[in-house]
Coordinates of C-alpha atoms in Angstrom, one line a residue:
X1 CA 0.0 0.0 0.0
X2 CA 1.3 3.5 -0.9
X3 CA 1.8 6.0 1.9
X4 CA -1.3 8.0 2.9
X5 CA -0.6 11.6 3.7
X6 CA -3.2 13.1 6.1
X7 CA -3.0 16.8 7.0
X8 CA -4.8 17.9 10.2
X9 CA -5.9 21.5 10.6
X10 CA -8.0 23.2 13.2
X11 CA -6.5 22.0 16.5
X12 CA -3.9 24.1 18.5
X13 CA -1.6 21.2 17.8
X14 CA 0.5 18.7 19.6
X15 CA 1.9 17.9 22.2
X16 CA -1.6 18.5 23.6
X17 CA -1.9 20.8 26.6
X18 CA -5.7 20.9 26.9
X19 CA -8.8 21.0 24.6
X20 CA -10.8 18.3 22.9
X21 CA -9.4 18.6 19.4
X22 CA -5.8 18.7 20.7
X23 CA -6.4 15.5 22.8
X24 CA -7.9 13.8 19.8
X25 CA -4.9 14.6 17.6
X26 CA -2.5 13.5 20.4
X27 CA -4.2 10.1 20.6
X28 CA -4.7 9.7 16.9
X29 CA -0.9 10.2 16.3
X30 CA 0.4 8.5 19.4
X31 CA -1.7 5.3 19.0
X32 CA -1.1 5.0 15.3
X33 CA -1.0 1.3 14.1
X34 CA -0.7 1.6 10.3
X35 CA 2.9 2.6 9.4
X36 CA 1.7 3.7 5.9
X37 CA -0.1 6.7 7.3
X38 CA 1.9 9.9 7.6
X39 CA 0.2 12.7 9.6
X40 CA 1.0 16.3 9.1
X41 CA -0.3 18.5 12.0
X42 CA -0.7 22.2 12.0
X43 CA 0.4 23.7 15.4
X44 CA -0.1 27.2 16.9
X45 CA 3.4 28.3 17.7
X46 CA 5.7 31.2 18.4
X47 CA 7.7 30.5 15.2
X48 CA 7.2 28.8 11.8
X49 CA 9.5 25.8 12.4
X50 CA 8.8 22.2 11.7
X51 CA 9.4 19.3 14.2
X52 CA 8.6 15.6 14.6
X53 CA 6.3 14.4 17.3
X54 CA 4.6 11.0 17.6
X55 CA 6.2 10.1 14.3
X56 CA 4.2 13.0 12.7
X57 CA 5.4 16.0 10.8
X58 CA 4.3 19.1 12.8
X59 CA 4.4 22.5 11.3
X60 CA 4.2 25.6 13.5
X61 CA 2.2 28.7 12.5
X62 CA 3.0 32.0 14.3
X63 CA -0.3 33.8 14.4
X64 CA -0.5 37.5 15.3
X65 CA -2.8 38.3 18.2
X66 CA -5.6 39.8 16.1
X67 CA -8.5 39.1 18.4
X68 CA -11.6 37.0 17.6
X69 CA -10.4 36.3 14.0
X70 CA -7.2 34.6 15.3
X71 CA -8.5 31.0 14.9
X72 CA -9.8 31.6 11.4
X73 CA -6.6 33.2 10.3
X74 CA -4.6 30.3 11.8
X75 CA -6.7 27.7 9.8
X76 CA -6.4 29.7 6.6
X77 CA -2.6 30.0 6.9
X78 CA -2.4 26.2 7.7
X79 CA -4.5 25.5 4.5
X80 CA -2.1 27.6 2.4
X81 CA 0.9 25.9 3.8
X82 CA -0.7 22.5 3.3
X83 CA -1.5 23.2 -0.4
X84 CA 2.1 24.5 -1.0
X85 CA 3.6 21.4 0.7
X86 CA 1.4 19.0 -1.4
X87 CA 2.4 20.8 -4.6
X88 CA 6.1 21.0 -3.8
X89 CA 6.3 17.3 -2.8
X90 CA 4.0 16.1 -5.6
X91 CA 1.9 14.2 -3.1
X92 CA -0.9 12.1 -4.6
X93 CA -4.2 11.3 -2.9
X94 CA -3.6 13.6 0.1
X95 CA -6.4 14.0 2.7
X96 CA -6.9 17.4 4.4
X97 CA -8.9 17.0 7.6
X98 CA -10.2 20.2 9.1
X99 CA -11.5 20.2 12.7
X100 CA -14.3 22.7 13.0
X101 CA -16.1 24.9 10.5
X102 CA -14.7 28.4 11.2
X103 CA -13.2 28.8 7.7
X104 CA -16.4 27.7 5.9
X105 CA -16.9 31.1 4.2
X106 CA -13.7 30.5 2.2
X107 CA -13.8 26.8 1.8
X108 CA -15.1 26.9 -1.8
X109 CA -11.8 28.5 -2.9
X110 CA -9.7 25.9 -1.2
X111 CA -11.9 23.1 -2.4
X112 CA -11.2 24.0 -6.0
X113 CA -7.4 24.1 -5.4
X114 CA -7.5 20.8 -3.5
X115 CA -9.5 19.1 -6.2
X116 CA -6.9 20.1 -8.8
X117 CA -4.3 18.3 -6.6
X118 CA -6.5 15.3 -6.3
X119 CA -6.7 15.9 -2.5
X120 CA -9.8 15.0 -0.5
X121 CA -11.4 17.5 2.0
X122 CA -12.7 16.0 5.2
X123 CA -14.4 18.1 7.9
X124 CA -15.3 17.5 11.5
X125 CA -18.4 19.8 12.0
X126 CA -17.9 19.7 15.8
X127 CA -21.1 20.5 17.7
X128 CA -23.3 23.3 16.3
X129 CA -20.9 26.2 17.2
X130 CA -23.6 28.7 16.1
X131 CA -25.9 27.7 19.0
X132 CA -23.5 28.7 21.7
X133 CA -24.8 31.5 23.9
X134 CA -21.4 33.2 24.3
X135 CA -21.7 34.4 20.7
X136 CA -23.7 37.5 19.7
X137 CA -26.3 37.5 16.9
X138 CA -23.9 38.3 14.1
X139 CA -21.3 35.7 15.1
X140 CA -24.1 33.1 15.5
X141 CA -25.1 33.9 11.9
X142 CA -21.5 33.7 10.8
X143 CA -20.9 30.3 12.3
X144 CA -24.2 29.0 10.9
X145 CA -23.1 30.1 7.3
X146 CA -19.7 28.5 7.9
X147 CA -21.3 25.2 8.9
X148 CA -23.6 25.3 5.8
X149 CA -20.6 25.9 3.4
X150 CA -18.6 23.1 4.9
X151 CA -21.6 20.7 4.5
X152 CA -21.9 21.8 0.9
X153 CA -18.2 21.5 -0.1
X154 CA -16.7 18.8 2.0
X155 CA -16.0 15.4 0.4
X156 CA -16.9 13.8 3.8
X157 CA -18.2 15.1 7.1
X158 CA -16.9 13.0 10.1
X159 CA -19.4 13.5 12.9
X160 CA -18.4 12.5 16.5
X161 CA -22.1 12.0 17.5
X162 CA -24.9 10.1 15.9
X163 CA -27.2 13.0 16.7
X164 CA -24.9 15.5 15.0
X165 CA -24.7 13.3 11.9
X166 CA -28.6 13.2 11.8
X167 CA -28.7 17.0 12.2
X168 CA -26.3 17.5 9.3
X169 CA -28.2 15.2 7.0
X170 CA -31.6 16.7 7.9
X171 CA -30.5 20.4 8.0
X172 CA -28.5 20.3 4.7
X173 CA -30.5 17.7 2.8
X174 CA -30.4 19.7 -0.4
X175 CA -26.6 19.2 -0.6
X176 CA -26.9 15.5 0.0
X177 CA -23.8 15.6 2.3
X178 CA -21.6 12.6 2.6
X179 CA -21.3 11.8 6.3
X180 CA -19.9 9.1 8.7
X181 CA -19.9 8.7 12.4
X182 CA -16.7 8.2 14.4
X183 CA -16.9 9.1 18.1
X184 CA -14.5 10.9 20.2
X185 CA -12.4 8.7 22.5
X186 CA -11.5 8.1 26.1
X187 CA -9.6 5.5 28.2
X188 CA -10.2 3.9 31.6
X189 CA -7.0 5.0 33.4
X190 CA -5.7 3.6 36.7
X191 CA -3.6 6.2 38.4
X192 CA -2.7 4.4 41.6
X193 CA -2.9 5.7 45.1
X194 CA -3.5 9.3 46.1
X195 CA -0.2 11.2 46.0
X196 CA 1.4 14.1 47.7
X197 CA 0.4 16.6 45.0
X198 CA -3.3 15.5 45.3
X199 CA -3.2 15.7 49.1
X200 CA -1.7 19.2 48.8
X201 CA -4.5 20.3 46.3
X202 CA -7.2 19.0 48.6
X203 CA -5.7 20.8 51.6
X204 CA -5.3 24.1 49.7
X205 CA -8.9 24.0 48.4
X206 CA -10.3 22.6 51.8
X207 CA -12.0 19.6 50.1
X208 CA -12.4 16.1 51.5
X209 CA -12.2 12.9 49.4
X210 CA -15.6 11.5 48.5
X211 CA -17.3 14.6 50.0
X212 CA -17.9 16.6 46.9
X213 CA -19.7 16.8 43.6
X214 CA -17.7 17.9 40.6
X215 CA -18.2 20.1 37.5
X216 CA -15.5 20.3 34.8
X217 CA -16.1 22.4 31.7
X218 CA -15.9 25.7 29.9
X219 CA -17.4 28.6 31.8
X220 CA -20.1 29.4 29.3
X221 CA -23.9 29.8 29.7
X222 CA -24.9 26.8 27.5
X223 CA -23.2 24.5 30.0
X224 CA -26.1 25.5 32.4
X225 CA -24.1 26.7 35.4
X226 CA -27.0 28.8 36.5
X227 CA -29.4 25.9 36.8
X228 CA -26.8 23.6 38.5
X229 CA -25.9 26.3 41.0
X230 CA -29.5 27.2 41.9
X231 CA -30.6 23.6 42.2
X232 CA -27.5 22.6 44.2
X233 CA -28.1 25.4 46.6
X234 CA -31.6 24.2 47.4
X235 CA -30.4 20.6 48.0
X236 CA -29.9 19.3 51.5
X237 CA -26.5 17.7 50.8
X238 CA -23.6 18.6 53.1
X239 CA -21.1 17.8 50.3
X240 CA -19.3 20.5 48.4
X241 CA -19.8 21.5 44.8
X242 CA -16.3 21.8 43.3
X243 CA -16.2 23.6 40.0
X244 CA -13.0 23.2 37.8
X245 CA -13.2 25.8 35.1
X246 CA -11.4 28.8 33.5
X247 CA -13.5 31.2 35.6
X248 CA -12.6 34.8 35.6
X249 CA -14.4 37.6 37.4
X250 CA -16.1 38.4 34.1
X251 CA -19.7 39.5 33.1
X252 CA -21.0 35.9 33.2
X253 CA -19.5 35.3 36.6
X254 CA -21.0 38.5 38.0
X255 CA -24.4 37.7 36.5
X256 CA -24.3 34.3 38.2
X257 CA -23.2 35.8 41.5
X258 CA -26.1 38.4 41.3
X259 CA -28.7 35.9 40.3
X260 CA -27.8 33.0 42.5
X261 CA -25.9 34.4 45.4
X262 CA -23.6 31.4 45.3
X263 CA -20.8 33.1 47.3
X264 CA -23.0 32.9 50.4
X265 CA -23.1 29.1 50.1
X266 CA -19.9 27.7 51.7
X267 CA -20.3 24.4 49.8
X268 CA -19.7 26.0 46.4
X269 CA -16.1 26.2 45.5
X270 CA -14.7 27.6 42.2
X271 CA -11.2 26.2 42.2
X272 CA -9.8 27.4 38.8
X273 CA -8.3 25.0 36.2
X274 CA -6.3 21.8 36.6
X275 CA -4.1 21.1 33.5
X276 CA -2.2 18.1 35.1
X277 CA -4.2 15.2 33.6
X278 CA -3.2 12.7 36.2
X279 CA -4.2 15.0 39.0
X280 CA -7.5 15.8 37.3
X281 CA -8.2 12.0 36.9
X282 CA -7.7 11.4 40.6
X283 CA -10.0 14.4 41.5
X284 CA -12.6 12.9 39.2
X285 CA -12.2 9.4 40.7
X286 CA -12.5 10.7 44.3
X287 CA -15.7 12.7 43.7
X288 CA -19.0 11.4 45.0
X289 CA -20.6 12.4 41.7
X290 CA -20.1 14.4 38.5
X291 CA -22.6 17.1 37.4
X292 CA -22.8 17.6 33.6
X293 CA -24.9 20.5 32.1
X294 CA -23.5 20.6 28.6
X295 CA -26.4 21.2 26.2
X296 CA -24.6 22.0 22.9
X297 CA -22.3 19.8 21.0
X298 CA -21.6 16.2 20.0
X299 CA -19.6 13.6 22.0
X300 CA -18.3 15.9 24.8
X301 CA -14.8 15.0 25.9
X302 CA -15.4 16.0 29.6
X303 CA -18.4 13.6 29.7
X304 CA -16.4 10.7 28.4
X305 CA -13.6 11.4 30.9
X306 CA -16.3 11.5 33.7
X307 CA -17.8 8.2 32.6
X308 CA -14.4 6.6 32.6
X309 CA -13.5 7.8 36.1
X310 CA -16.4 9.0 38.3
X311 CA -18.7 6.7 40.1
X312 CA -21.9 8.6 39.7
X313 CA -22.7 10.8 36.7
X314 CA -25.6 13.1 36.9
X315 CA -26.3 14.4 33.3
X316 CA -28.6 16.9 31.7
X317 CA -31.2 15.0 29.8
X318 CA -30.4 15.9 26.2
X319 CA -29.9 13.6 23.2
X320 CA -26.1 14.0 23.0
X321 CA -25.6 13.0 26.6
X322 CA -28.1 10.1 26.5
X323 CA -26.5 8.8 23.3
X324 CA -23.1 8.5 25.1
X325 CA -24.0 7.4 28.6
X326 CA -27.2 5.4 28.1
X327 CA -28.0 3.6 31.4
X328 CA -24.6 4.6 32.9
X329 CA -26.0 8.0 33.9
X330 CA -28.6 9.6 36.1
X331 CA -30.6 12.3 34.1
X332 CA -31.9 15.6 35.2
X333 CA -34.0 18.3 33.4
X334 CA -34.1 22.1 33.7
X335 CA -37.5 22.0 35.3
X336 CA -37.5 23.7 38.7
X337 CA -36.5 21.4 41.7
X338 CA -35.8 18.4 39.4
X339 CA -32.0 18.4 40.0
X340 CA -32.5 19.3 43.6
X341 CA -34.7 16.3 44.2
X342 CA -32.2 14.0 42.4
X343 CA -29.3 15.3 44.5
X344 CA -31.3 14.6 47.7
X345 CA -32.2 11.1 46.5
X346 CA -28.8 10.0 45.4
X347 CA -27.4 10.9 48.9
X348 CA -29.2 7.7 50.0
X349 CA -27.9 5.3 47.4
X350 CA -26.2 2.2 48.7
X351 CA -22.6 1.3 47.7
X352 CA -23.9 -1.5 45.6
X353 CA -26.2 0.8 43.7
X354 CA -23.4 3.3 43.1
X355 CA -21.2 0.5 41.9
X356 CA -23.8 -0.6 39.4
X357 CA -23.8 2.9 37.8
X358 CA -20.0 3.0 37.8
X359 CA -19.8 -0.4 36.1
X360 CA -22.3 0.5 33.4
X361 CA -20.6 3.8 32.7
X362 CA -17.2 2.2 32.3
X363 CA -18.6 -0.6 30.1
X364 CA -19.9 2.1 27.7
X365 CA -16.4 3.6 27.4
X366 CA -14.7 0.2 26.9
X367 CA -17.3 -1.0 24.3
X368 CA -17.8 2.2 22.2
X369 CA -15.3 4.9 23.1
X370 CA -11.8 3.5 23.7
X371 CA -9.1 5.4 21.9
X372 CA -7.8 2.2 20.4
X373 CA -11.2 1.6 18.7
X374 CA -11.5 5.2 17.5
X375 CA -8.0 5.3 16.1
X376 CA -8.6 2.0 14.2
X377 CA -11.8 3.4 12.6
X378 CA -10.0 6.6 11.5
X379 CA -7.1 4.5 10.0
X380 CA -9.5 2.3 8.1
X381 CA -11.2 5.4 6.8
X382 CA -8.0 7.1 5.7
X383 CA -6.7 4.0 4.0
X384 CA -9.9 3.6 1.9
X385 CA -9.2 6.9 0.1
X386 CA -8.6 6.5 -3.6

């Protein structure tokens, strides 16, 4: 079999520090089985150098700090560099895989050029970026148009959720989009005993093992922080609510503080971010339960990580979350007092009942979402390209 060159654009690059797309690229390259696949990964850097990592060719792009357009500029430069590299090295049957839809407005122009080079354009549409509450009306319109253009021009849309694939097929039926489903991945990790670093973290944050509920996720309205805070505050639990997020004292934080008064509840603890993956895994494992309020998107990475580590997963009842967790989760709605009542009830679960939920959650990960399985599916897909 001839070498398959796959160019990956749209992540911040590898080695991964944080973020879903970055973690995906890290695992895709690190767990590669087929030696005939050569990955070329665009990386956001402080120079324009190239380097090898995970047996992949990584090329840095030094992006000026131009505000909100930075991500789109980065992807467009990466596309230009990719096309030049394909031409210069006379690469046949290349695949360009774009993660996200931010450059959709310009994709027709690149599609024409890629077609001339006999290169395929694959796109991961992510999870309905235009629905996110953090964007204003104009940006929501922009992202919706980008998504539409990607659906129209991509040779293949790789959806990480069955529900996202269904949405793409229904919403853009007139383009008859070519789609496939390959989920995001996760692994069940055993991290051993609690260590000094973990004990120090608990001491600093005044948190006790097994005596807290956990939230991990971006600090944005569509992750339903307001509902979770209000409902938790009404619950009778004596456990803490530990929130690991990139919180800043911004407008959203102030709005939540004004509307919920969470700072008066000593159980609620915003503890900042944790980028040490082993430390975060142990914090997840030691939680009594994980609260998940994500409403927008496909297969959410933080949900998969929770299912593979945390004993009890209490999830917002939306199609994306149910698709992933199935009977490995406990589901809540945004109806008033619903989550409060659930929190009060699960305080009385027996150890056996908790173990049943944990087992079902981990079985879901092992059966459908292991990185080994996901990487194998991608490699089979890339090797089918003619």
